[in-house]
Tab-separated table of N, CA and C in Angstrom:
chain	number	residue	atom	x	y	z
A	1147	MET	N	77.729	94.604	55.599
A	1147	MET	CA	78.676	93.555	55.337
A	1147	MET	C	80.021	93.921	55.960
A	1148	GLU	N	80.705	92.949	56.483
A	1148	GLU	CA	82.012	93.176	57.091
A	1148	GLU	C	83.112	93.174	56.033
A	1149	PHE	N	84.201	93.882	56.329
A	1149	PHE	CA	85.392	93.794	55.496
A	1149	PHE	C	86.037	92.450	55.741
A	1150	LYS	N	86.291	91.707	54.675
A	1150	LYS	CA	86.928	90.398	54.803
A	1150	LYS	C	88.103	90.339	53.840
A	1151	LEU	N	89.306	90.383	54.398
A	1151	LEU	CA	90.538	90.338	53.623
A	1151	LEU	C	90.763	88.934	53.071
A	1152	GLN	N	91.032	88.867	51.777
A	1152	GLN	CA	91.347	87.591	51.159
A	1152	GLN	C	92.758	87.673	50.589
A	1153	ALA	N	93.674	86.948	51.211
A	1153	ALA	CA	95.068	86.934	50.772
A	1153	ALA	C	95.659	85.552	51.049
A	1154	LYS	N	96.609	85.176	50.200
A	1154	LYS	CA	97.241	83.871	50.345
A	1154	LYS	C	98.485	83.924	51.232
A	1155	PHE	N	98.753	85.077	51.810
A	1155	PHE	CA	99.950	85.217	52.645
A	1155	PHE	C	99.606	85.937	53.932
A	1156	LYS	N	100.526	85.893	54.868
A	1156	LYS	CA	100.342	86.491	56.195
A	1156	LYS	C	101.347	87.625	56.387
A	1157	PRO	N	101.067	88.556	57.298
A	1157	PRO	CA	102.024	89.628	57.582
A	1157	PRO	C	103.354	89.056	58.092
A	1158	THR	N	104.456	89.684	57.656
A	1158	THR	CA	105.789	89.254	58.076
A	1158	THR	C	106.641	90.467	58.395
A	1159	GLY	N	107.814	90.222	58.947
A	1159	GLY	CA	108.776	91.290	59.232
A	1159	GLY	C	108.201	92.332	60.188
A	1160	ASP	N	108.235	93.599	59.767
A	1160	ASP	CA	107.709	94.706	60.578
A	1160	ASP	C	106.200	94.882	60.448
A	1161	GLN	N	105.585	94.151	59.517
A	1161	GLN	CA	104.150	94.340	59.270
A	1161	GLN	C	103.281	94.080	60.498
A	1162	PRO	N	103.435	92.982	61.235
A	1162	PRO	CA	102.558	92.764	62.386
A	1162	PRO	C	102.585	93.909	63.391
A	1163	GLN	N	103.770	94.438	63.650
A	1163	GLN	CA	103.895	95.555	64.599
A	1163	GLN	C	103.206	96.812	64.044
A	1164	ALA	N	103.398	97.100	62.760
A	1164	ALA	CA	102.776	98.280	62.154
A	1164	ALA	C	101.253	98.131	62.149
A	1165	ILE	N	100.764	96.947	61.818
A	1165	ILE	CA	99.322	96.694	61.792
A	1165	ILE	C	98.729	96.886	63.184
A	1166	LYS	N	99.390	96.336	64.191
A	1166	LYS	CA	98.904	96.461	65.566
A	1166	LYS	C	98.878	97.917	66.012
A	1167	LYS	N	99.952	98.657	65.740
A	1167	LYS	CA	100.044	100.064	66.166
A	1167	LYS	C	98.978	100.924	65.479
A	1168	LEU	N	98.827	100.766	64.162
A	1168	LEU	CA	97.814	101.539	63.439
A	1168	LEU	C	96.415	101.186	63.916
A	1169	THR	N	96.148	99.895	64.093
A	1169	THR	CA	94.825	99.464	64.560
A	1169	THR	C	94.523	100.033	65.937
A	1170	THR	N	95.479	99.959	66.837
A	1170	THR	CA	95.312	100.506	68.187
A	1170	THR	C	95.048	102.007	68.140
A	1171	ASN	N	95.826	102.725	67.357
A	1171	ASN	CA	95.639	104.180	67.245
A	1171	ASN	C	94.265	104.535	66.702
A	1172	ILE	N	93.854	103.862	65.662
A	1172	ILE	CA	92.550	104.166	65.043
A	1172	ILE	C	91.413	103.855	66.014
A	1173	LEU	N	91.454	102.702	66.636
A	1173	LEU	CA	90.395	102.328	67.573
A	1173	LEU	C	90.387	103.219	68.817
A	1174	ALA	N	91.527	103.854	69.117
A	1174	ALA	CA	91.607	104.782	70.252
A	1174	ALA	C	91.138	106.189	69.866
A	1175	GLY	N	90.778	106.370	68.601
A	1175	GLY	CA	90.242	107.663	68.177
A	1175	GLY	C	91.189	108.550	67.402
A	1176	SER	N	92.396	108.091	67.140
A	1176	SER	CA	93.330	108.893	66.351
A	1176	SER	C	92.802	108.969	64.917
A	1177	ARG	N	92.562	110.191	64.451
A	1177	ARG	CA	91.953	110.383	63.140
A	1177	ARG	C	92.974	110.493	62.008
A	1178	HIS	N	94.215	110.743	62.332
A	1178	HIS	CA	95.239	110.940	61.304
A	1178	HIS	C	96.401	109.995	61.578
A	1179	ASN	N	96.588	109.046	60.681
A	1179	ASN	CA	97.665	108.062	60.813
A	1179	ASN	C	98.370	107.916	59.481
A	1180	VAL	N	99.661	107.710	59.528
A	1180	VAL	CA	100.453	107.576	58.311
A	1180	VAL	C	101.326	106.325	58.432
A	1181	LEU	N	101.394	105.564	57.359
A	1181	LEU	CA	102.284	104.416	57.293
A	1181	LEU	C	103.360	104.731	56.253
A	1182	LEU	N	104.599	104.747	56.686
A	1182	LEU	CA	105.714	105.044	55.793
A	1182	LEU	C	106.515	103.776	55.527
A	1183	GLY	N	107.008	103.645	54.305
A	1183	GLY	CA	107.856	102.503	53.969
A	1183	GLY	C	108.366	102.627	52.548
A	1184	VAL	N	109.443	101.948	52.269
A	1184	VAL	CA	110.016	101.980	50.923
A	1184	VAL	C	109.132	101.195	49.958
A	1185	THR	N	109.337	101.411	48.680
A	1185	THR	CA	108.610	100.691	47.648
A	1185	THR	C	108.797	99.193	47.825
A	1186	GLY	N	107.673	98.467	47.785
A	1186	GLY	CA	107.740	97.018	47.873
A	1186	GLY	C	107.814	96.462	49.283
A	1187	SER	N	107.616	97.302	50.281
A	1187	SER	CA	107.742	96.835	51.674
A	1187	SER	C	106.452	96.249	52.241
A	1188	GLY	N	105.365	96.283	51.483
A	1188	GLY	CA	104.117	95.693	51.952
A	1188	GLY	C	103.164	96.654	52.632
A	1189	LYS	N	103.247	97.940	52.300
A	1189	LYS	CA	102.361	98.933	52.921
A	1189	LYS	C	100.902	98.664	52.572
A	1190	THR	N	100.625	98.338	51.316
A	1190	THR	CA	99.251	98.104	50.882
A	1190	THR	C	98.656	96.916	51.631
A	1191	PHE	N	99.409	95.836	51.732
A	1191	PHE	CA	98.929	94.661	52.462
A	1191	PHE	C	98.737	94.969	53.938
A	1192	SER	N	99.634	95.757	54.509
A	1192	SER	CA	99.488	96.153	55.922
A	1192	SER	C	98.205	96.939	56.128
A	1193	ILE	N	97.936	97.898	55.258
A	1193	ILE	CA	96.721	98.702	55.385
A	1193	ILE	C	95.483	97.829	55.172
A	1194	ALA	N	95.551	96.864	54.263
A	1194	ALA	CA	94.426	95.948	54.074
A	1194	ALA	C	94.121	95.203	55.375
A	1195	ASN	N	95.150	94.789	56.084
A	1195	ASN	CA	94.957	94.126	57.379
A	1195	ASN	C	94.334	95.069	58.401
A	1196	VAL	N	94.769	96.322	58.397
A	1196	VAL	CA	94.198	97.306	59.325
A	1196	VAL	C	92.723	97.521	59.013
A	1197	ILE	N	92.390	97.646	57.741
A	1197	ILE	CA	90.982	97.833	57.342
A	1197	ILE	C	90.125	96.686	57.858
A	1198	GLU	N	90.613	95.466	57.708
A	1198	GLU	CA	89.849	94.306	58.181
A	1198	GLU	C	89.668	94.353	59.700
A	1199	LYS	N	90.684	94.784	60.413
A	1199	LYS	CA	90.608	94.809	61.877
A	1199	LYS	C	89.715	95.929	62.414
A	1200	VAL	N	89.756	97.113	61.800
A	1200	VAL	CA	88.974	98.227	62.350
A	1200	VAL	C	87.549	98.273	61.796
A	1201	GLN	N	87.297	97.623	60.661
A	1201	GLN	CA	85.951	97.546	60.095
A	1201	GLN	C	85.313	98.923	59.905
A	1202	ARG	N	86.049	99.827	59.247
A	1202	ARG	CA	85.528	101.171	58.986
A	1202	ARG	C	85.715	101.535	57.519
A	1203	PRO	N	84.799	102.347	56.984
A	1203	PRO	CA	85.034	102.863	55.625
A	1203	PRO	C	86.392	103.560	55.581
A	1204	THR	N	87.086	103.416	54.466
A	1204	THR	CA	88.466	103.905	54.394
A	1204	THR	C	88.708	104.712	53.120
A	1205	LEU	N	89.394	105.837	53.288
A	1205	LEU	CA	89.844	106.659	52.164
A	1205	LEU	C	91.345	106.534	52.042
A	1206	ILE	N	91.803	106.111	50.876
A	1206	ILE	CA	93.234	105.997	50.600
A	1206	ILE	C	93.549	107.041	49.538
A	1207	ILE	N	94.417	107.985	49.875
A	1207	ILE	CA	94.740	109.076	48.956
A	1207	ILE	C	96.093	108.818	48.313
A	1208	SER	N	96.091	108.863	46.990
A	1208	SER	CA	97.295	108.640	46.201
A	1208	SER	C	97.724	109.951	45.548
A	1209	PRO	N	99.024	110.137	45.316
A	1209	PRO	CA	99.463	111.399	44.714
A	1209	PRO	C	99.090	111.559	43.238
A	1210	ASN	N	98.732	110.457	42.551
A	1210	ASN	CA	98.396	110.570	41.129
A	1210	ASN	C	97.461	109.448	40.687
A	1211	LYS	N	96.903	109.592	39.475
A	1211	LYS	CA	95.950	108.615	38.949
A	1211	LYS	C	96.583	107.252	38.715
A	1212	THR	N	97.824	107.239	38.276
A	1212	THR	CA	98.490	105.971	37.961
A	1212	THR	C	98.630	105.104	39.200
A	1213	LEU	N	99.130	105.681	40.273
A	1213	LEU	CA	99.262	104.923	41.520
A	1213	LEU	C	97.882	104.587	42.094
A	1214	ALA	N	96.929	105.492	41.949
A	1214	ALA	CA	95.567	105.210	42.433
A	1214	ALA	C	94.992	103.990	41.723
A	1215	ALA	N	95.217	103.878	40.413
A	1215	ALA	CA	94.714	102.720	39.659
A	1215	ALA	C	95.360	101.427	40.155
A	1216	GLN	N	96.653	101.467	40.436
A	1216	GLN	CA	97.352	100.288	40.949
A	1216	GLN	C	96.805	99.890	42.320
A	1217	LEU	N	96.653	100.871	43.200
A	1217	LEU	CA	96.126	100.595	44.542
A	1217	LEU	C	94.688	100.090	44.484
A	1218	TYR	N	93.885	100.685	43.612
A	1218	TYR	CA	92.497	100.256	43.438
A	1218	TYR	C	92.449	98.768	43.106
A	1219	GLN	N	93.267	98.347	42.130
A	1219	GLN	CA	93.251	96.936	41.729
A	1219	GLN	C	93.702	96.027	42.869
A	1220	GLU	N	94.722	96.455	43.604
A	1220	GLU	CA	95.197	95.635	44.718
A	1220	GLU	C	94.126	95.496	45.804
A	1221	PHE	N	93.437	96.592	46.130
A	1221	PHE	CA	92.395	96.505	47.152
A	1221	PHE	C	91.183	95.729	46.650
A	1222	LYS	N	90.868	95.809	45.364
A	1222	LYS	CA	89.796	94.974	44.795
A	1222	LYS	C	90.139	93.505	44.976
A	1223	ASP	N	91.412	93.169	44.764
A	1223	ASP	CA	91.838	91.775	44.930
A	1223	ASP	C	91.799	91.348	46.395
A	1224	PHE	N	92.180	92.225	47.309
A	1224	PHE	CA	92.159	91.908	48.742
A	1224	PHE	C	90.732	91.839	49.305
A	1225	PHE	N	89.823	92.639	48.761
A	1225	PHE	CA	88.451	92.720	49.294
A	1225	PHE	C	87.418	92.530	48.163
A	1226	PRO	N	87.383	91.348	47.549
A	1226	PRO	CA	86.477	91.148	46.404
A	1226	PRO	C	84.979	91.201	46.762
A	1227	GLU	N	84.657	91.025	48.030
A	1227	GLU	CA	83.243	91.029	48.444
A	1227	GLU	C	82.782	92.393	48.952
A	1228	ASN	N	83.679	93.373	48.973
A	1228	ASN	CA	83.349	94.691	49.501
A	1228	ASN	C	83.359	95.740	48.402
A	1229	ALA	N	82.839	96.910	48.719
A	1229	ALA	CA	82.754	98.012	47.750
A	1229	ALA	C	84.075	98.769	47.730
A	1230	VAL	N	84.876	98.517	46.706
A	1230	VAL	CA	86.138	99.215	46.507
A	1230	VAL	C	85.965	100.123	45.298
A	1231	HIS	N	86.252	101.408	45.484
A	1231	HIS	CA	86.009	102.379	44.416
A	1231	HIS	C	87.268	103.126	44.005
A	1232	TYR	N	87.293	103.486	42.715
A	1232	TYR	CA	88.354	104.276	42.104
A	1232	TYR	C	87.789	105.680	41.923
A	1233	PHE	N	88.396	106.653	42.589
A	1233	PHE	CA	87.839	108.017	42.624
A	1233	PHE	C	88.920	109.011	42.229
A	1234	VAL	N	88.935	109.365	40.938
A	1234	VAL	CA	89.950	110.274	40.428
A	1234	VAL	C	89.280	111.411	39.667
A	1235	SER	N	90.046	112.399	39.319
A	1235	SER	CA	89.547	113.517	38.548
A	1235	SER	C	88.927	113.028	37.242
A	1236	TYR	N	87.784	113.566	36.891
A	1236	TYR	CA	87.100	113.116	35.675
A	1236	TYR	C	87.576	113.824	34.411
A	1237	TYR	N	88.596	114.649	34.520
A	1237	TYR	CA	89.112	115.339	33.340
A	1237	TYR	C	90.115	114.467	32.580
A	1238	ASP	N	89.861	114.266	31.288
A	1238	ASP	CA	90.862	113.661	30.417
A	1238	ASP	C	91.871	114.724	30.006
A	1239	TYR	N	91.360	115.949	29.940
A	1239	TYR	CA	92.198	117.077	29.513
A	1239	TYR	C	91.688	118.321	30.208
A	1240	TYR	N	92.596	119.139	30.694
A	1240	TYR	CA	92.198	120.398	31.322
A	1240	TYR	C	93.236	121.471	31.023
A	1241	GLN	N	92.790	122.555	30.392
A	1241	GLN	CA	93.640	123.705	30.109
A	1241	GLN	C	93.037	124.903	30.836
A	1242	PRO	N	93.697	125.386	31.878
A	1242	PRO	CA	93.156	126.563	32.566
A	1242	PRO	C	93.264	127.803	31.681
A	1243	GLU	N	92.432	128.780	31.983
A	1243	GLU	CA	92.532	130.008	31.210
A	1243	GLU	C	93.877	130.671	31.479
A	1244	ALA	N	94.354	131.393	30.469
A	1244	ALA	CA	95.662	132.024	30.620
A	1244	ALA	C	95.721	133.306	29.792
A	1245	TYR	N	96.593	134.181	30.204
A	1245	TYR	CA	96.850	135.413	29.440
A	1245	TYR	C	98.349	135.516	29.220
A	1246	LEU	N	98.735	135.736	27.956
A	1246	LEU	CA	100.137	135.902	27.592
A	1246	LEU	C	100.375	137.361	27.242
A	1247	PRO	N	100.923	138.137	28.182
A	1247	PRO	CA	101.061	139.581	27.962
A	1247	PRO	C	102.008	139.944	26.811
A	1248	GLN	N	102.989	139.082	26.514
A	1248	GLN	CA	103.928	139.381	25.440
A	1248	GLN	C	103.222	139.533	24.089
A	1249	THR	N	102.199	138.721	23.884
A	1249	THR	CA	101.468	138.755	22.613
A	1249	THR	C	100.034	139.234	22.774
A	1250	ASP	N	99.677	139.676	23.992
A	1250	ASP	CA	98.311	140.124	24.289
A	1250	ASP	C	97.287	139.054	23.881
A	1251	THR	N	97.606	137.814	24.257
A	1251	THR	CA	96.764	136.682	23.870
A	1251	THR	C	96.049	136.119	25.091
A	1252	TYR	N	94.746	135.925	24.939
A	1252	TYR	CA	93.947	135.287	25.987
A	1252	TYR	C	93.628	133.874	25.525
A	1253	ILE	N	93.890	132.885	26.379
A	1253	ILE	CA	93.574	131.490	26.067
A	1253	ILE	C	92.420	131.070	26.969
A	1254	GLU	N	91.323	130.661	26.338
A	1254	GLU	CA	90.145	130.256	27.113
A	1254	GLU	C	90.373	128.922	27.813
A	1255	LYS	N	89.665	128.759	28.909
A	1255	LYS	CA	89.693	127.477	29.635
A	1255	LYS	C	89.062	126.415	28.729
A	1256	ASP	N	89.648	125.225	28.731
A	1256	ASP	CA	89.127	124.130	27.929
A	1256	ASP	C	89.262	122.850	28.743
A	1257	ALA	N	88.287	121.972	28.623
A	1257	ALA	CA	88.337	120.722	29.366
A	1257	ALA	C	87.550	119.645	28.641
A	1258	LYS	N	87.965	118.410	28.853
A	1258	LYS	CA	87.229	117.267	28.330
A	1258	LYS	C	86.985	116.318	29.504
A	1259	ILE	N	85.720	116.044	29.774
A	1259	ILE	CA	85.339	115.178	30.896
A	1259	ILE	C	85.160	113.745	30.408
A	1260	ASN	N	85.728	112.798	31.146
A	1260	ASN	CA	85.585	111.379	30.861
A	1260	ASN	C	84.311	110.916	31.555
A	1261	GLU	N	83.295	110.575	30.767
A	1261	GLU	CA	81.986	110.221	31.333
A	1261	GLU	C	82.025	108.929	32.141
A	1262	GLN	N	82.883	107.995	31.758
A	1262	GLN	CA	82.986	106.740	32.504
A	1262	GLN	C	83.528	107.009	33.911
A	1263	ILE	N	84.568	107.840	33.999
A	1263	ILE	CA	85.116	108.176	35.320
A	1263	ILE	C	84.111	109.008	36.114
A	1264	ASN	N	83.383	109.881	35.445
A	1264	ASN	CA	82.349	110.670	36.124
A	1264	ASN	C	81.289	109.742	36.728
A	1265	HIS	N	80.921	108.703	36.000
A	1265	HIS	CA	79.957	107.720	36.507
A	1265	HIS	C	80.527	106.981	37.731
A	1266	LEU	N	81.811	106.606	37.672
A	1266	LEU	CA	82.454	105.933	38.803
A	1266	LEU	C	82.444	106.817	40.048
A	1267	ARG	N	82.661	108.116	39.845
A	1267	ARG	CA	82.664	109.055	40.973
A	1267	ARG	C	81.289	109.102	41.636
A	1268	HIS	N	80.234	109.155	40.812
A	1268	HIS	CA	78.875	109.197	41.377
A	1268	HIS	C	78.541	107.888	42.100
A	1269	SER	N	78.981	106.761	41.548
A	1269	SER	CA	78.753	105.462	42.217
A	1269	SER	C	79.458	105.428	43.566
A	1270	THR	N	80.653	105.991	43.618
A	1270	THR	CA	81.404	106.043	44.877
A	1270	THR	C	80.637	106.829	45.930
A	1271	LEU	N	80.196	108.008	45.554
A	1271	LEU	CA	79.489	108.860	46.513
A	1271	LEU	C	78.169	108.233	46.959
A	1272	GLN	N	77.506	107.549	46.051
A	1272	GLN	CA	76.262	106.874	46.402
A	1272	GLN	C	76.533	105.747	47.403
A	1273	ASP	N	77.542	104.932	47.141
A	1273	ASP	CA	77.874	103.846	48.086
A	1273	ASP	C	78.286	104.391	49.451
A	1274	LEU	N	79.038	105.481	49.451
A	1274	LEU	CA	79.445	106.066	50.739
A	1274	LEU	C	78.240	106.494	51.574
A	1275	SER	N	77.172	106.901	50.916
A	1275	SER	CA	75.996	107.345	51.647
A	1275	SER	C	75.086	106.181	52.060
A	1276	GLN	N	75.330	104.979	51.508
A	1276	GLN	CA	74.430	103.858	51.766
A	1276	GLN	C	75.063	102.646	52.437
A	1277	LYS	N	76.380	102.511	52.356
A	1277	LYS	CA	77.045	101.297	52.833
A	1277	LYS	C	78.096	101.609	53.880
A	1278	LYS	N	78.464	100.584	54.625
A	1278	LYS	CA	79.518	100.718	55.652
A	1278	LYS	C	80.838	100.093	55.195
A	1279	ASP	N	80.784	99.192	54.219
A	1279	ASP	CA	81.991	98.470	53.790
A	1279	ASP	C	82.566	99.060	52.499
A	1280	VAL	N	82.998	100.309	52.581
A	1280	VAL	CA	83.468	101.033	51.397
A	1280	VAL	C	84.935	101.417	51.571
A	1281	ILE	N	85.709	101.117	50.543
A	1281	ILE	CA	87.104	101.575	50.449
A	1281	ILE	C	87.174	102.457	49.212
A	1282	VAL	N	87.665	103.671	49.387
A	1282	VAL	CA	87.808	104.594	48.263
A	1282	VAL	C	89.296	104.856	48.048
A	1283	VAL	N	89.756	104.573	46.843
A	1283	VAL	CA	91.122	104.890	46.455
A	1283	VAL	C	91.019	106.112	45.550
A	1284	ALA	N	91.594	107.221	46.007
A	1284	ALA	CA	91.427	108.501	45.313
A	1284	ALA	C	92.768	109.147	45.012
A	1285	SER	N	92.770	109.955	43.959
A	1285	SER	CA	93.933	110.813	43.721
A	1285	SER	C	93.678	112.106	44.485
A	1286	VAL	N	94.736	112.730	44.940
A	1286	VAL	CA	94.602	113.900	45.803
A	1286	VAL	C	93.838	115.030	45.120
A	1287	SER	N	93.970	115.183	43.815
A	1287	SER	CA	93.346	116.301	43.115
A	1287	SER	C	91.831	116.185	43.000
A	1288	CYS	N	91.269	115.002	43.199
A	1288	CYS	CA	89.838	114.815	42.962
A	1288	CYS	C	88.961	115.148	44.152
A	1289	ILE	N	89.533	115.426	45.303
A	1289	ILE	CA	88.711	115.594	46.504
A	1289	ILE	C	88.160	117.000	46.664
A	1290	TYR	N	88.519	117.901	45.762
A	1290	TYR	CA	88.043	119.277	45.861
A	1290	TYR	C	86.759	119.461	45.067
A	1291	GLY	N	85.867	120.298	45.556
A	1291	GLY	CA	84.654	120.659	44.833
A	1291	GLY	C	83.644	119.557	44.650
A	1292	LEU	N	83.496	118.694	45.628
A	1292	LEU	CA	82.564	117.581	45.497
A	1292	LEU	C	81.128	117.976	45.769
A	1293	GLY	N	80.911	119.054	46.445
A	1293	GLY	CA	79.561	119.467	46.772
A	1293	GLY	C	79.141	118.986	48.154
A	1294	ASN	N	77.892	119.178	48.441
A	1294	ASN	CA	77.338	118.879	49.763
A	1294	ASN	C	76.959	117.396	49.862
A	1295	PRO	N	77.489	116.654	50.842
A	1295	PRO	CA	77.146	115.225	50.983
A	1295	PRO	C	75.646	114.994	51.191
A	1296	GLU	N	74.960	115.962	51.769
A	1296	GLU	CA	73.514	115.804	52.003
A	1296	GLU	C	72.755	115.639	50.692
A	1297	ASN	N	73.253	116.238	49.615
A	1297	ASN	CA	72.590	116.097	48.317
A	1297	ASN	C	72.570	114.639	47.859
A	1298	TYR	N	73.646	113.895	48.109
A	1298	TYR	CA	73.695	112.491	47.731
A	1298	TYR	C	72.784	111.658	48.617
A	1299	GLN	N	72.679	112.010	49.883
A	1299	GLN	CA	71.812	111.259	50.779
A	1299	GLN	C	70.340	111.464	50.428
A	1300	LYS	N	69.983	112.653	49.963
A	1300	LYS	CA	68.600	112.925	49.568
A	1300	LYS	C	68.205	112.138	48.332
A	1301	VAL	N	69.124	112.035	47.365
A	1301	VAL	CA	68.856	111.342	46.108
A	1301	VAL	C	68.864	109.836	46.284
A	1302	SER	N	69.688	109.337	47.216
A	1302	SER	CA	69.850	107.880	47.405
A	1302	SER	C	68.590	107.233	47.903
């Protein structure tokens, strides 16, 4: 399935130039591209236009879960017919192990995993191995320790 952007507005201001430049760079093989802009300048909409033009699976990395959730919802609205996924750390709580030498106290590692988010992560990886029209909105901390992609392809 193709990426099909659904929006009630068109690019304005600097957006058309940014969309054209990013699209040209990506189609020319540039693997690393960055779009910079102030809050509210239309970066998300610009990237949505680029995704529609290049027709490639896309990873959007956010600095935190809160912004990732906002971006996820915006991309779901822009691409309701495509696979848009929310991919964040599955920990509701994480306490790394620690040692406090002042009191000779050892604190064990403790964690609580959110099973719903864990399920979303597995759905994301499954779609990535099976579909071409996938947008993943992820927090930066979740991309570590995912394992071997071949394992998902074997199970799929």
